[in-house]
Coordinates of C-alpha atoms and ligand atoms in Angstrom, one line a residue:
M1461 CA 7.6 -24.9 -38.7
T1462 CA 6.2 -24.0 -35.8
Q1463 CA 2.7 -25.7 -35.8
H1464 CA 1.9 -24.7 -31.9
W1465 CA 1.0 -23.1 -30.3
W1466 CA 4.1 -22.5 -27.5
Q1467 CA 6.1 -22.3 -31.2
H1468 CA 5.7 -18.6 -30.8
A1469 CA 4.2 -17.6 -27.9
T1470 CA 6.3 -15.7 -25.1
V1471 CA 5.2 -16.9 -21.4
Y1472 CA 4.7 -15.1 -18.3
Q1473 CA 5.2 -16.4 -15.2
I1474 CA 4.0 -15.4 -11.6
Y1475 CA 5.2 -16.0 -8.6
P1476 CA 0.8 -15.2 -7.1
R1477 CA 2.1 -14.3 -3.7
S1478 CA 4.0 -11.8 -4.8
F1479 CA 2.1 -10.1 -8.3
Q1480 CA -1.0 -8.7 -6.8
D1481 CA -3.0 -8.0 -3.5
S1482 CA -6.4 -7.8 -3.6
N1483 CA -7.7 -7.2 -0.5
G1484 CA -5.0 -5.7 1.7
D1485 CA -3.7 -8.7 3.9
G1486 CA -0.1 -8.6 2.0
I1487 CA -0.2 -11.6 0.5
G1488 CA -1.4 -11.7 -3.7
D1489 CA -3.7 -13.7 -4.6
L1490 CA -5.8 -14.3 -7.6
P1491 CA -7.9 -11.5 -7.6
G1492 CA -5.2 -9.2 -7.7
I1493 CA -3.6 -12.0 -10.9
I1494 CA -7.5 -10.7 -12.7
S1495 CA -6.8 -7.5 -12.0
R1496 CA -3.2 -7.2 -14.0
L1497 CA -4.9 -9.3 -16.9
D1498 CA -4.9 -6.1 -19.0
Y1499 CA -1.4 -4.8 -18.2
L1500 CA -0.9 -8.5 -19.4
A1501 CA -2.1 -8.3 -22.0
V1502 CA -0.4 -4.8 -23.1
L1503 CA 2.4 -6.5 -22.1
G1504 CA 1.2 -9.2 -25.7
V1505 CA 2.5 -12.3 -23.6
D1506 CA 0.7 -15.2 -24.7
A1507 CA 0.8 -17.2 -21.4
L1508 CA 0.7 -17.2 -17.5
W1509 CA 2.5 -19.6 -15.6
L1510 CA 1.5 -19.6 -12.5
S1511 CA 3.7 -20.7 -9.1
P1512 CA 1.4 -22.8 -6.8
V1513 CA -2.3 -21.2 -5.9
Y1514 CA -3.4 -25.2 -4.6
Q1515 CA -4.0 -25.6 -1.2
S1516 CA -0.4 -26.0 1.1
P1517 CA 0.7 -25.5 4.3
N1518 CA 3.5 -23.0 3.3
A1519 CA 6.7 -25.1 4.0
D1520 CA 8.3 -24.6 0.1
N1521 CA 5.9 -21.4 -0.5
G1522 CA 3.2 -23.9 -2.6
Y1523 CA 5.6 -26.3 -3.8
D1524 CA 4.8 -28.5 -0.2
I1525 CA 0.6 -29.3 -1.7
S1526 CA -1.8 -30.7 0.4
D1527 CA -3.8 -30.5 -1.7
Y1528 CA -4.1 -30.4 -5.7
Q1529 CA -7.3 -29.6 -6.3
A1530 CA -7.7 -26.8 -4.1
I1531 CA -7.1 -23.5 -4.4
N1532 CA -5.1 -21.3 -0.8
P1533 CA -7.7 -20.0 1.0
E1534 CA -4.9 -17.1 0.5
Y1535 CA -5.0 -16.7 -2.9
G1536 CA -8.6 -17.2 -3.1
T1537 CA -11.8 -19.6 -3.9
M1538 CA -11.7 -22.4 -7.1
A1539 CA -13.9 -19.9 -8.2
D1540 CA -11.0 -16.9 -8.9
M1541 CA -9.5 -19.6 -10.4
T1542 CA -12.2 -20.3 -12.7
R1543 CA -12.5 -16.9 -13.0
L1544 CA -9.5 -16.5 -14.0
I1545 CA -8.8 -19.1 -16.1
S1546 CA -11.5 -17.3 -18.6
E1547 CA -11.3 -13.9 -18.4
A1548 CA -7.7 -14.4 -19.6
A1549 CA -8.8 -16.5 -21.9
K1550 CA -11.4 -13.5 -23.5
R1551 CA -7.7 -11.5 -23.4
N1552 CA -6.4 -14.7 -25.6
I1553 CA -4.0 -15.4 -22.6
K1554 CA -3.6 -19.1 -21.1
I1555 CA -3.0 -20.3 -17.7
V1556 CA -0.1 -22.9 -17.6
M1557 CA -0.1 -24.8 -13.6
D1558 CA 2.7 -25.6 -12.1
L1559 CA 3.2 -29.3 -11.3
V1560 CA 4.2 -30.1 -8.1
V1561 CA 4.5 -34.4 -8.4
N1562 CA 8.1 -35.1 -7.1
H1563 CA 6.4 -35.1 -3.6
T1564 CA 3.5 -33.9 -2.0
S1565 CA 2.7 -31.8 2.2
D1566 CA 3.8 -33.5 4.5
E1567 CA -0.6 -33.1 5.1
H1568 CA -1.6 -34.7 1.9
P1569 CA -4.1 -37.1 3.4
W1570 CA -2.7 -39.5 0.9
F1571 CA 0.9 -38.9 3.5
V1572 CA -1.0 -38.6 6.9
S1573 CA -3.0 -41.9 5.7
A1574 CA -0.2 -43.5 4.9
R1575 CA 1.4 -42.7 7.8
Q1576 CA -1.6 -44.3 10.1
G1577 CA -4.9 -44.8 8.5
S1578 CA -6.5 -47.9 8.8
D1579 CA -6.4 -48.9 5.6
R1580 CA -3.2 -47.6 4.7
S1581 CA -3.8 -48.5 1.2
T1582 CA -1.7 -45.0 0.1
R1583 CA 1.3 -46.4 1.8
D1584 CA 3.2 -47.0 -1.3
Y1585 CA 2.2 -43.8 -2.9
Y1586 CA 5.7 -42.4 -1.2
V1587 CA 9.1 -43.5 -0.5
W1588 CA 9.3 -46.2 3.1
A1589 CA 12.8 -48.2 3.5
D1590 CA 13.9 -50.4 6.4
P1591 CA 16.7 -49.3 9.3
V1592 CA 19.9 -50.8 8.5
D1593 CA 21.5 -51.8 11.2
G1594 CA 19.1 -49.5 13.2
H1595 CA 20.2 -46.8 10.8
V1596 CA 19.0 -44.8 8.0
P1597 CA 19.7 -46.5 4.7
N1598 CA 22.1 -44.1 3.5
D1599 CA 23.3 -41.2 3.3
L1600 CA 21.1 -38.7 1.8
T1601 CA 20.6 -35.5 2.6
S1602 CA 18.0 -32.8 1.6
G1603 CA 18.5 -30.2 0.5
F1604 CA 16.6 -28.1 2.3
I1605 CA 17.1 -28.6 6.1
G1606 CA 20.6 -30.3 5.3
G1607 CA 20.4 -33.9 7.9
S1608 CA 19.3 -37.2 6.5
A1609 CA 16.5 -37.3 3.5
W1610 CA 15.4 -40.4 6.1
Q1611 CA 13.2 -39.4 8.7
W1612 CA 11.7 -42.6 10.9
D1613 CA 8.5 -43.5 11.3
A1614 CA 7.9 -44.6 15.4
E1615 CA 4.7 -46.2 14.6
S1616 CA 5.6 -48.4 11.7
E1617 CA 9.3 -48.1 12.0
Q1618 CA 9.9 -47.4 8.4
Y1619 CA 11.7 -44.2 7.6
F1620 CA 10.6 -42.0 4.7
L1621 CA 12.7 -40.2 2.4
H1622 CA 12.6 -36.1 1.6
L1623 CA 14.5 -34.8 -0.4
F1624 CA 13.9 -31.3 0.1
S1625 CA 12.2 -29.7 3.5
E1626 CA 10.9 -32.4 6.1
K1627 CA 8.2 -30.8 5.1
Q1628 CA 7.6 -32.3 1.2
I1629 CA 8.2 -36.2 1.0
D1630 CA 8.4 -37.5 -2.1
L1631 CA 6.4 -39.5 -3.9
N1632 CA 6.4 -43.1 -5.5
W1633 CA 6.7 -43.6 -8.7
Q1634 CA 7.0 -46.1 -9.7
N1635 CA 3.3 -47.9 -7.7
P1636 CA 1.2 -47.8 -11.5
K1637 CA -1.6 -47.5 -8.5
L1638 CA 0.0 -43.6 -7.3
R1639 CA 1.0 -42.3 -11.1
Q1640 CA -3.2 -43.2 -12.4
A1641 CA -3.6 -40.5 -8.7
I1642 CA -1.5 -37.5 -9.9
Y1643 CA -3.3 -38.4 -14.0
R1644 CA -6.6 -37.8 -12.3
M1645 CA -6.6 -34.6 -10.9
M1646 CA -3.8 -33.8 -13.6
N1647 CA -7.2 -34.3 -16.1
F1648 CA -9.1 -32.4 -13.8
W1649 CA -6.5 -29.4 -14.4
I1650 CA -7.4 -30.0 -18.5
D1651 CA -10.9 -30.2 -17.8
K1652 CA -11.1 -27.0 -16.4
G1653 CA -9.4 -25.4 -18.9
I1654 CA -5.7 -24.7 -18.7
S1655 CA -2.5 -24.7 -21.1
G1656 CA -0.4 -26.5 -19.7
F1657 CA 2.2 -27.8 -16.8
R1658 CA 5.3 -27.0 -16.0
M1659 CA 6.8 -29.5 -14.1
D1660 CA 8.6 -29.1 -10.9
V1661 CA 12.1 -31.1 -10.5
I1662 CA 10.2 -34.0 -13.4
D1663 CA 13.7 -35.5 -13.7
M1664 CA 13.0 -36.5 -9.7
I1665 CA 10.2 -38.6 -10.6
A1666 CA 11.8 -41.5 -11.6
K1667 CA 14.6 -41.4 -8.3
E1668 CA 16.0 -45.5 -7.1
P1669 CA 17.1 -43.5 -3.3
L1670 CA 18.9 -46.4 -2.0
N1671 CA 20.9 -47.3 -5.4
K1672 CA 21.6 -43.2 -4.4
V1673 CA 20.2 -42.9 -8.3
L1674 CA 17.9 -39.3 -7.6
V1675 CA 17.7 -37.7 -11.7
N1676 CA 17.8 -39.5 -14.2
G1677 CA 16.8 -42.7 -12.9
P1678 CA 15.4 -45.4 -15.6
R1679 CA 12.3 -44.7 -16.2
L1680 CA 11.9 -41.5 -15.8
H1681 CA 11.1 -41.0 -19.8
E1682 CA 8.6 -43.9 -19.9
Y1683 CA 6.8 -42.2 -17.7
L1684 CA 6.0 -39.4 -18.8
H1685 CA 5.8 -40.6 -22.3
E1686 CA 2.4 -42.5 -20.0
M1687 CA 1.8 -39.1 -19.3
N1688 CA 1.1 -37.9 -21.9
R1689 CA -0.4 -40.2 -23.6
Q1690 CA -3.0 -40.6 -20.6
T1691 CA -3.7 -36.2 -20.0
W1692 CA -2.8 -33.3 -22.9
A1693 CA -1.8 -36.1 -25.5
D1694 CA -4.8 -35.5 -27.6
R1695 CA -4.6 -31.3 -27.3
D1696 CA -2.2 -28.5 -27.7
F1697 CA -0.5 -28.2 -24.7
L1698 CA 2.6 -26.9 -23.2
T1699 CA 4.1 -28.4 -21.0
V1700 CA 7.6 -27.3 -19.3
G1701 CA 10.0 -29.7 -17.4
E1702 CA 12.7 -28.7 -15.4
A1703 CA 15.4 -30.1 -14.9
W1704 CA 18.3 -29.1 -13.6
S1705 CA 20.3 -31.9 -13.9
A1706 CA 19.2 -32.2 -17.9
S1707 CA 23.0 -32.1 -21.1
P1708 CA 21.4 -30.7 -24.4
Q1709 CA 21.3 -34.0 -25.8
D1710 CA 18.8 -35.2 -22.2
A1711 CA 16.6 -31.7 -23.3
L1712 CA 16.8 -33.4 -27.1
R1713 CA 15.3 -37.0 -25.6
Y1714 CA 12.4 -34.9 -22.8
S1715 CA 11.2 -32.6 -26.4
D1716 CA 11.8 -34.7 -29.5
E1717 CA 7.9 -34.9 -30.3
R1718 CA 8.9 -38.2 -31.6
H1719 CA 9.2 -39.4 -28.4
Q1720 CA 5.7 -38.3 -27.0
E1721 CA 6.7 -36.5 -23.7
L1722 CA 7.4 -32.8 -23.0
S1723 CA 7.3 -29.8 -25.7
M1724 CA 10.4 -28.4 -23.6
I1725 CA 12.6 -28.4 -20.4
F1726 CA 14.3 -25.6 -18.3
Q1727 CA 18.5 -26.0 -18.6
F1728 CA 20.3 -25.0 -16.6
G1729 CA 23.3 -25.4 -18.3
H1730 CA 24.1 -21.8 -18.8
L1731 CA 23.3 -20.5 -15.8
W1732 CA 26.7 -21.9 -15.0
A1733 CA 28.6 -19.8 -16.3
D1734 CA 29.2 -17.9 -13.5
R1735 CA 29.4 -20.0 -10.6
R1736 CA 31.7 -23.0 -10.3
I1737 CA 31.0 -26.6 -11.0
G1738 CA 29.7 -28.7 -7.8
G1739 CA 30.5 -25.8 -5.9
D1740 CA 28.7 -23.7 -3.8
K1741 CA 25.9 -21.9 -4.4
W1742 CA 26.8 -18.3 -3.0
E1743 CA 30.1 -18.6 -4.1
E1744 CA 30.4 -16.2 -7.2
H1745 CA 32.7 -16.5 -10.1
P1746 CA 33.4 -14.0 -12.7
L1747 CA 30.4 -14.1 -15.3
D1748 CA 32.9 -16.0 -18.1
V1749 CA 30.9 -14.9 -21.5
E1750 CA 32.4 -17.6 -23.6
Q1751 CA 30.6 -20.8 -21.9
L1752 CA 27.7 -18.9 -21.8
K1753 CA 27.1 -18.1 -24.8
N1754 CA 28.5 -22.6 -24.9
A1755 CA 25.9 -23.8 -23.4
L1756 CA 23.8 -21.8 -25.2
Y1757 CA 24.3 -22.4 -28.6
A1758 CA 24.6 -25.7 -27.6
C1759 CA 21.1 -26.0 -27.1
Q1760 CA 20.1 -23.9 -30.1
T1761 CA 22.0 -26.8 -32.3
T1762 CA 21.2 -29.9 -29.9
M1763 CA 17.9 -29.1 -31.0
A1764 CA 17.8 -27.3 -34.3
T1765 CA 15.4 -30.2 -36.2
H1766 CA 14.2 -32.2 -33.7
G1767 CA 13.0 -30.9 -30.0
W1768 CA 12.5 -28.0 -28.7
N1769 CA 14.2 -24.8 -26.2
S1770 CA 13.3 -22.4 -24.0
L1771 CA 15.0 -19.3 -23.5
F1772 CA 15.3 -17.8 -19.5
W1773 CA 17.3 -15.9 -17.8
N1774 CA 15.8 -16.3 -14.3
N1775 CA 12.9 -18.0 -12.3
H1776 CA 11.3 -17.7 -8.7
D1777 CA 13.9 -19.2 -7.5
L1778 CA 17.7 -17.3 -9.1
P1779 CA 19.0 -13.6 -8.6
R1780 CA 17.4 -11.6 -10.6
A1781 CA 18.7 -11.1 -14.1
V1782 CA 20.0 -7.8 -14.2
S1783 CA 21.8 -8.4 -11.2
R1784 CA 23.1 -11.1 -12.2
F1785 CA 25.2 -11.2 -15.9
G1786 CA 23.5 -7.0 -16.5
T1787 CA 24.6 -3.7 -14.2
T1788 CA 22.4 -3.1 -12.4
G1789 CA 24.4 0.7 -11.7
P1790 CA 24.2 4.2 -14.3
Q1791 CA 23.2 1.1 -17.6
R1792 CA 20.7 -1.1 -15.8
E1793 CA 18.9 -0.3 -18.4
L1794 CA 20.5 -0.8 -20.9
S1795 CA 22.6 -4.2 -20.1
A1796 CA 19.0 -5.3 -19.8
K1797 CA 17.3 -4.4 -22.7
M1798 CA 20.9 -6.0 -24.0
L1799 CA 20.2 -9.2 -22.0
A1800 CA 16.8 -9.5 -23.4
I1801 CA 17.4 -9.3 -26.8
T1802 CA 19.8 -12.0 -27.5
L1803 CA 17.8 -14.6 -25.6
H1804 CA 14.9 -14.1 -27.1
G1805 CA 16.5 -14.0 -31.0
L1806 CA 17.3 -18.0 -29.7
K1807 CA 14.7 -20.1 -31.8
G1808 CA 13.0 -21.1 -28.7
T1809 CA 9.8 -20.4 -26.7
P1810 CA 11.3 -17.5 -24.3
F1811 CA 9.7 -17.6 -21.0
I1812 CA 10.3 -13.6 -18.8
Y1813 CA 10.0 -13.9 -14.6
Q1814 CA 7.5 -11.4 -13.2
G1815 CA 9.6 -8.2 -13.0
E1816 CA 12.2 -8.1 -15.9
E1817 CA 10.2 -6.8 -18.2
I1818 CA 11.3 -3.5 -15.8
G1819 CA 15.1 -5.1 -14.4
M1820 CA 13.6 -5.6 -11.0
T1821 CA 17.2 -6.3 -8.8
N1822 CA 18.1 -8.1 -6.7
C1823 CA 17.0 -7.5 -3.3
P1824 CA 20.5 -7.7 -0.4
V1825 CA 18.7 -7.4 3.4
N1826 CA 20.8 -6.9 6.7
S1827 CA 19.8 -9.8 9.0
I1828 CA 19.0 -13.4 8.5
D1829 CA 15.7 -12.6 10.1
Q1830 CA 14.7 -11.0 6.7
V1831 CA 14.8 -14.0 5.3
D1832 CA 11.6 -16.4 4.5
D1833 CA 14.0 -18.4 2.2
V1834 CA 14.0 -22.1 4.0
E1835 CA 16.7 -22.9 1.8
A1836 CA 18.3 -19.8 2.6
R1837 CA 17.5 -20.2 5.4
T1838 CA 18.9 -23.7 6.0
I1839 CA 22.3 -22.5 4.5
Y1840 CA 23.3 -19.8 6.8
R1841 CA 23.4 -21.8 9.6
Q1842 CA 25.0 -23.4 8.2
L1843 CA 27.8 -21.1 7.5
R1844 CA 27.6 -19.9 10.9
Q1845 CA 28.6 -23.6 12.3
R1846 CA 31.1 -23.6 9.7
G1847 CA 32.9 -20.5 11.3
D1848 CA 30.9 -17.2 9.0
D1849 CA 30.8 -14.5 11.4
A1850 CA 27.3 -12.4 10.5
D1851 CA 28.1 -10.5 8.4
A1852 CA 30.8 -13.1 6.3
A1853 CA 27.7 -15.3 6.1
M1854 CA 24.8 -12.7 4.9
Q1855 CA 26.7 -11.8 2.3
K1856 CA 26.8 -14.7 1.3
I1857 CA 22.8 -15.8 1.1
N1858 CA 22.0 -12.3 -0.9
V1859 CA 23.7 -13.9 -3.9
F1860 CA 21.3 -16.8 -4.1
N1861 CA 18.4 -16.0 -1.4
R1862 CA 15.1 -16.8 -3.5
D1863 CA 14.0 -14.2 -1.8
N1864 CA 15.5 -12.2 -4.0
A1865 CA 13.1 -12.5 -6.7
R1866 CA 10.5 -13.4 -4.3
T1867 CA 10.1 -9.9 -3.3
P1868 CA 6.6 -8.1 -4.3
M1869 CA 5.7 -7.1 -7.9
Q1870 CA 7.1 -3.5 -8.2
W1871 CA 3.8 -1.1 -9.9
N1872 CA 4.1 2.6 -8.6
D1873 CA 5.9 4.3 -6.8
D1874 CA 2.9 4.6 -3.8
P1875 CA 3.5 3.2 -0.5
Y1876 CA 4.3 -0.6 -1.3
A1877 CA 4.9 -0.2 -5.1
G1878 CA 1.6 0.0 -5.8
F1879 CA 1.5 -4.6 -4.9
S1880 CA -0.3 -3.6 -1.7
T1881 CA -1.8 -1.3 0.8
T1882 CA -0.4 -2.9 4.5
Q1883 CA 3.5 -4.5 4.8
P1884 CA 3.1 -7.2 2.6
W1885 CA 5.4 -10.8 3.9
L1886 CA 7.8 -9.9 2.4
S1887 CA 9.4 -6.2 2.2
V1888 CA 9.1 -4.7 -0.9
N1889 CA 12.5 -3.3 -2.7
P1890 CA 14.1 -0.4 -2.1
N1891 CA 14.5 1.2 -5.1
Y1892 CA 10.4 0.5 -6.1
R1893 CA 10.1 4.5 -6.8
E1894 CA 12.2 4.2 -8.8
I1895 CA 11.6 1.4 -10.6
N1896 CA 7.9 0.4 -11.5
V1897 CA 5.8 -0.3 -13.9
A1898 CA 4.0 2.8 -13.8
S1899 CA 7.4 4.8 -14.1
A1900 CA 9.1 2.3 -17.0
Q1901 CA 5.5 2.3 -19.6
A1902 CA 5.6 6.7 -19.0
R1903 CA 9.6 6.8 -21.2
R1904 CA 8.8 5.6 -24.4
Q1905 CA 12.6 4.1 -24.5
S1906 CA 12.5 1.4 -21.0
L1907 CA 12.7 -1.5 -21.7
W1908 CA 9.5 -2.4 -20.9
W1909 CA 8.5 -1.2 -24.3
V1910 CA 11.7 -3.7 -26.1
Y1911 CA 10.0 -7.0 -24.2
K1912 CA 6.9 -5.4 -25.5
K1913 CA 8.1 -5.2 -29.3
L1914 CA 10.2 -8.6 -29.0
I1915 CA 6.9 -10.5 -27.4
A1916 CA 5.4 -9.0 -30.9
L1917 CA 8.9 -9.7 -33.5
R1918 CA 7.8 -13.6 -32.1
H1919 CA 4.5 -13.6 -33.1
Q1920 CA 4.9 -11.5 -36.4
E1921 CA 8.3 -13.0 -37.2
P1922 CA 8.5 -16.8 -39.1
V1923 CA 12.2 -15.7 -39.1
L1924 CA 12.6 -15.4 -34.6
Q1925 CA 10.2 -18.9 -34.8
N1926 CA 12.0 -20.7 -36.8
G1927 CA 15.0 -19.9 -38.3
K1928 CA 18.1 -21.8 -38.4
F1929 CA 20.3 -20.5 -35.5
E1930 CA 24.0 -20.3 -36.3
A1931 CA 26.3 -19.4 -33.9
L1932 CA 29.0 -16.3 -35.2
T1933 CA 32.5 -17.7 -34.2
S1934 CA 34.7 -15.2 -34.6
V1935 CA 34.2 -12.4 -32.5
P1936 CA 35.6 -11.7 -29.0
A1937 CA 34.8 -13.4 -26.3
S1938 CA 32.6 -10.7 -24.4
V1939 CA 30.2 -10.5 -27.7
M1940 CA 26.9 -12.5 -28.8
A1941 CA 26.4 -13.0 -32.6
Y1942 CA 24.2 -15.0 -34.3
T1943 CA 22.4 -15.8 -37.1
R1944 CA 18.6 -17.0 -37.9
T1945 CA 17.8 -17.4 -41.2
W1946 CA 14.2 -18.7 -42.6
K1947 CA 14.0 -18.9 -45.8
Q1948 CA 14.9 -15.2 -47.9
T1949 CA 14.9 -14.2 -44.6
Q1950 CA 18.5 -13.5 -42.3
W1951 CA 18.0 -11.7 -38.5
L1952 CA 22.0 -11.0 -37.2
V1953 CA 21.2 -11.0 -33.8
C1954 CA 25.0 -9.3 -32.1
G1955 CA 25.0 -8.4 -28.1
N1956 CA 28.6 -6.6 -25.8
Y1957 CA 28.4 -8.8 -22.5
S1958 CA 30.5 -6.0 -21.1
A1959 CA 30.3 -2.9 -20.4
Q1960 CA 33.1 -1.2 -22.4
A1961 CA 33.3 -0.8 -26.4
V1962 CA 34.7 -4.1 -28.5
S1963 CA 35.1 -4.1 -32.1
V1964 CA 34.4 -6.5 -34.0
K1965 CA 33.9 -7.2 -37.1
L1966 CA 30.4 -8.2 -38.3
P1967 CA 29.2 -9.3 -42.0
Q1968 CA 29.6 -6.6 -44.5
S1969 CA 25.7 -6.7 -45.2
K1970 CA 23.2 -3.6 -46.0
A1971 CA 21.1 -3.7 -42.9
T1972 CA 17.3 -2.9 -42.1
L1973 CA 17.7 -2.4 -37.9
V1974 CA 14.8 -4.1 -36.1
I1975 CA 15.8 -3.3 -33.0
S1976 CA 18.4 -2.2 -30.9
N1977 CA 19.1 -0.8 -27.1
Y1978 CA 20.5 2.5 -28.6
P1979 CA 18.8 5.2 -30.5
D1980 CA 20.6 4.8 -33.4
G1981 CA 21.1 1.6 -34.4
P1982 CA 24.9 0.3 -35.1
G1983 CA 25.2 1.9 -39.2
Q1984 CA 27.2 0.4 -41.0
L1985 CA 27.8 -3.1 -40.5
G1986 CA 31.3 -4.8 -41.4
Q1987 CA 34.2 -3.5 -38.5
T1988 CA 32.1 -2.5 -36.0
V1989 CA 32.3 -1.7 -32.8
L1990 CA 29.9 -2.0 -30.6
R1991 CA 28.8 0.7 -27.2
P1992 CA 29.1 -0.7 -23.8
Y1993 CA 26.0 -3.5 -23.3
E1994 CA 25.2 -2.5 -27.0
A1995 CA 22.4 -4.6 -28.8
F1996 CA 20.4 -5.3 -31.8
I1997 CA 19.1 -7.4 -34.2
V1998 CA 19.4 -6.1 -38.2
A1999 CA 17.8 -7.7 -41.1
L2000 CA 20.6 -8.3 -43.5
N2001 CA 20.4 -7.8 -47.0
Ligands
LIG1063 O1 13.5 -26.2 -7.2 C1 14.7 -27.3 -8.1 C2 15.2 -27.0 -7.2 O2 16.1 -28.5 -7.7 C3 15.7 -26.7 -5.8 O3 16.5 -26.8 -5.2 C4 16.8 -25.1 -7.2 O4 18.0 -25.8 -7.2 C5 17.5 -24.2 -5.9 O5 15.9 -23.1 -5.0 C6 18.1 -23.0 -6.4 O6 18.1 -22.1 -5.5 C7 12.1 -26.7 -7.8 C8 10.7 -25.6 -7.5 O7 11.5 -24.1 -8.6 C9 11.5 -25.0 -5.8 O8 10.7 -23.1 -6.0 C10 11.0 -25.4 -5.0 O9 12.1 -25.7 -3.6 C11 11.8 -27.1 -5.1 O10 11.4 -27.5 -6.7 C12 11.1 -28.0 -3.7 O11 9.7 -28.2 -5.1
LIG1064 CA1 -4.2 -10.9 -0.4

């Protein structure tokens, strides 16, 4: 039985820099989000996860925080934030903040005083290490800048750690004073009326860098339990940890309510279905639907009685779902509806990334000068050093460049897509005249209306909230088919991940259509031909 609001909720992720600009500086902001709350209420989402809006020098677009209790002036003021929380509440929408506590900006006062303050009371908030034989302690590298993750501090003659960029300095969670400072900050936000946290790279906080343990450190679950008890324990609060390293078993460990840690995690198993595990991010493999299904199903069965799943296709770090798992050709909307129906039929809490509801696509660019993403820029440099020419390197960058997800929201076909009145910080995808909210809302058959219906179904239908998941196994590789069962109700969810028609044997049963992406639904079940990208949910009876 669902007991928590987030078990029948759909969360909408906002990347504030790219959602809505209100003051014509080309940068999305909090008043902009407030002005779009009515839109979000009509869509029906229950909560908004805001990527970071805190004070930040923006070395990694806000994932480098210099003050956890202040708003980045580019986005507005604390008063705007308070207004966003209360205006959202009026529309029954909750706010989930991004909690980035694996590292802070090097400009955070904690780090400034750790380095040079006279008392250095925050020195041990960070990870320091002595040189070994006059060199860095080990060969850990920083993914975002290339090169060593250790940086020399001449004054104290020690190294400090930065696993992301050189402006994102790793915190030392072994220090109980640091942990208390984080919990105080979290309670500040909880008292402000937020309803959840999304926790950035939470699997890394218990790192032991000298032993080269970066994820799943031995004290990770101890810290999360302690955090739970000292912050949101007495509330119905949503917590979702980002955990790239997590297996389905790990996901259960985090989310098993008997352990009092997190509500759920983002688990990325299914996102390896078009990549070589351990390979480079730009090495695309043809999508292996079998692998995709197995990964999603493993989470469903592992979290069947305890724990809880998040359901998502994309976020601000990942390629656009329709570009990756569907098609950007004439069947773009059809394939995007298929992705939506087959994902939202699963048990868990769906997360929609801004623009997904209109099928926004990746946005390839021609030159590295057009790229903002700190990670992509570093990898471009490395690719060129390894001998790629500019075109070859750009081709790879376009596969995963995080800007793909970060181009401005496409509201209408006005200049700059209604996002701003001026050239935005990152260019609008040129396809905005065709793909935008206004045109999607105007067409009753559009993807947008499918999302709206899926969100409503999750509110209304206990079978979607609680129903037991069971995979249909003897179906072709390209077909995802499973049932959800709750009391007397059984639903069949079915989707064809290919552009070809495919024949499939479905249960011999009368079926009442719940939702589909072809106007006429599947008709008779039993031996059935699924049309290209066809997907539906039917009630069996
Ligand atoms: O991302 C976690 C992370 O591991 C990323 O390196 C991710 O693998 C990569 O972006 C995929 O291309 C989180 C945030 O979501 C991301 O935006 C931040 O840049 C990162 O942490 C550092 O805070
Ligand atoms: Ca602005």
